């Protein structure tokens, strides 16, 4: 279904305003010089690893260890991400390289599965 020009502009404006205000809210609640509450500091420390853990589980939920390729592309990619991250400490490098390697593996080496 084609979307009219007016509707497209409204969607873009609403999306832009939503992003702008969600980026602005932390600065309103926690201005420079004001101490950040301990609860927010705690959440800032524990939520990133928890979210990464949930993403790993979500990404691996469909892997079958009983059917070919037995999770090999995923295991190889996880190994590459882990080694690169420990070695270089670069999220962008480790995640990007892991994604590229995984895509190459599933589209070439394990393409017949």
GROMACS .gro file of C-alpha atoms in nm:
model
  113
    1UNK     CA    1   0.000   0.000   0.000
    2UNK     CA    2   0.157   0.330  -0.108
    3UNK     CA    3   0.189   0.600   0.155
    4UNK     CA    4   0.092   0.956   0.066
    5UNK     CA    5   0.345   1.240   0.079
    6UNK     CA    6   0.164   1.404   0.371
    7UNK     CA    7   0.157   1.083   0.571
    8UNK     CA    8   0.527   1.026   0.501
    9UNK     CA    9   0.612   1.376   0.626
   10UNK     CA   10   0.402   1.324   0.941
   11UNK     CA   11   0.573   0.989   1.009
   12UNK     CA   12   0.919   1.148   0.964
   13UNK     CA   13   0.830   1.443   1.190
   14UNK     CA   14   0.685   1.225   1.466
   15UNK     CA   15   0.985   0.992   1.451
   16UNK     CA   16   1.228   1.283   1.458
   17UNK     CA   17   1.053   1.451   1.752
   18UNK     CA   18   1.036   1.124   1.943
   19UNK     CA   19   1.407   1.063   1.898
   20UNK     CA   20   1.488   1.423   1.989
   21UNK     CA   21   1.287   1.415   2.312
   22UNK     CA   22   1.409   1.072   2.422
   23UNK     CA   23   1.766   1.199   2.376
   24UNK     CA   24   1.682   1.522   2.566
   25UNK     CA   25   1.513   1.364   2.871
   26UNK     CA   26   1.834   1.248   3.048
   27UNK     CA   27   1.974   1.601   3.030
   28UNK     CA   28   1.657   1.739   3.186
   29UNK     CA   29   1.651   1.487   3.473
   30UNK     CA   30   2.028   1.482   3.532
   31UNK     CA   31   2.173   1.827   3.453
   32UNK     CA   32   2.548   1.885   3.486
   33UNK     CA   33   2.650   1.927   3.848
   34UNK     CA   34   2.355   1.730   3.987
   35UNK     CA   35   2.447   1.397   4.144
   36UNK     CA   36   2.310   1.090   3.967
   37UNK     CA   37   2.099   0.875   4.202
   38UNK     CA   38   2.261   0.547   4.317
   39UNK     CA   39   1.981   0.342   4.159
   40UNK     CA   40   2.049   0.493   3.816
   41UNK     CA   41   2.424   0.439   3.860
   42UNK     CA   42   2.359   0.075   3.952
   43UNK     CA   43   2.135   0.024   3.648
   44UNK     CA   44   2.402   0.184   3.429
   45UNK     CA   45   2.648  -0.080   3.547
   46UNK     CA   46   2.430  -0.393   3.533
   47UNK     CA   47   2.198  -0.334   3.236
   48UNK     CA   48   2.454  -0.338   2.951
   49UNK     CA   49   2.586  -0.690   3.033
   50UNK     CA   50   2.229  -0.811   3.095
   51UNK     CA   51   2.113  -0.679   2.758
   52UNK     CA   52   2.412  -0.839   2.582
   53UNK     CA   53   2.331  -1.169   2.753
   54UNK     CA   54   1.969  -1.148   2.639
   55UNK     CA   55   2.080  -1.070   2.283
   56UNK     CA   56   2.312  -1.372   2.278
   57UNK     CA   57   2.032  -1.601   2.398
   58UNK     CA   58   1.791  -1.445   2.145
   59UNK     CA   59   2.038  -1.489   1.858
   60UNK     CA   60   2.120  -1.850   1.946
   61UNK     CA   61   1.765  -1.967   2.024
   62UNK     CA   62   1.715  -2.129   1.683
   63UNK     CA   63   2.047  -2.311   1.662
   64UNK     CA   64   2.010  -2.687   1.627
   65UNK     CA   65   2.287  -2.896   1.775
   66UNK     CA   66   2.136  -3.216   1.634
   67UNK     CA   67   2.116  -3.115   1.266
   68UNK     CA   68   2.388  -3.010   1.021
   69UNK     CA   69   2.582  -2.778   1.059
   70UNK     CA   70   2.541  -2.843   1.435
   71UNK     CA   71   2.586  -2.477   1.529
   72UNK     CA   72   2.934  -2.457   1.373
   73UNK     CA   73   2.891  -2.113   1.207
   74UNK     CA   74   2.759  -1.969   1.531
   75UNK     CA   75   3.034  -2.127   1.741
   76UNK     CA   76   3.307  -2.005   1.504
   77UNK     CA   77   3.162  -1.654   1.503
   78UNK     CA   78   3.133  -1.647   1.883
   79UNK     CA   79   3.495  -1.759   1.911
   80UNK     CA   80   3.610  -1.486   1.670
   81UNK     CA   81   3.408  -1.218   1.851
   82UNK     CA   82   3.547  -1.329   2.188
   83UNK     CA   83   3.910  -1.346   2.074
   84UNK     CA   84   3.895  -1.011   1.894
   85UNK     CA   85   3.726  -0.841   2.187
   86UNK     CA   86   3.977  -0.972   2.442
   87UNK     CA   87   4.267  -0.886   2.209
   88UNK     CA   88   4.163  -0.542   2.075
   89UNK     CA   89   3.892  -0.428   2.322
   90UNK     CA   90   3.690  -0.282   2.035
   91UNK     CA   91   3.316  -0.348   2.029
   92UNK     CA   92   3.282  -0.227   1.671
   93UNK     CA   93   3.566  -0.447   1.545
   94UNK     CA   94   3.465  -0.762   1.730
   95UNK     CA   95   3.092  -0.743   1.652
   96UNK     CA   96   3.150  -0.629   1.293
   97UNK     CA   97   3.406  -0.900   1.220
   98UNK     CA   98   3.189  -1.166   1.387
   99UNK     CA   99   2.891  -1.063   1.177
  100UNK     CA  100   3.090  -1.065   0.852
  101UNK     CA  101   3.246  -1.404   0.931
  102UNK     CA  102   2.907  -1.552   1.024
  103UNK     CA  103   2.748  -1.427   0.702
  104UNK     CA  104   3.036  -1.562   0.494
  105UNK     CA  105   3.014  -1.899   0.668
  106UNK     CA  106   2.637  -1.943   0.624
  107UNK     CA  107   2.640  -1.820   0.264
  108UNK     CA  108   2.947  -2.010   0.142
  109UNK     CA  109   3.091  -2.282   0.364
  110UNK     CA  110   2.762  -2.403   0.515
  111UNK     CA  111   2.533  -2.291   0.230
  112UNK     CA  112   2.393  -2.637   0.167
  113UNK     CA  113   2.234  -2.671   0.510
   0.00000   0.00000   0.00000
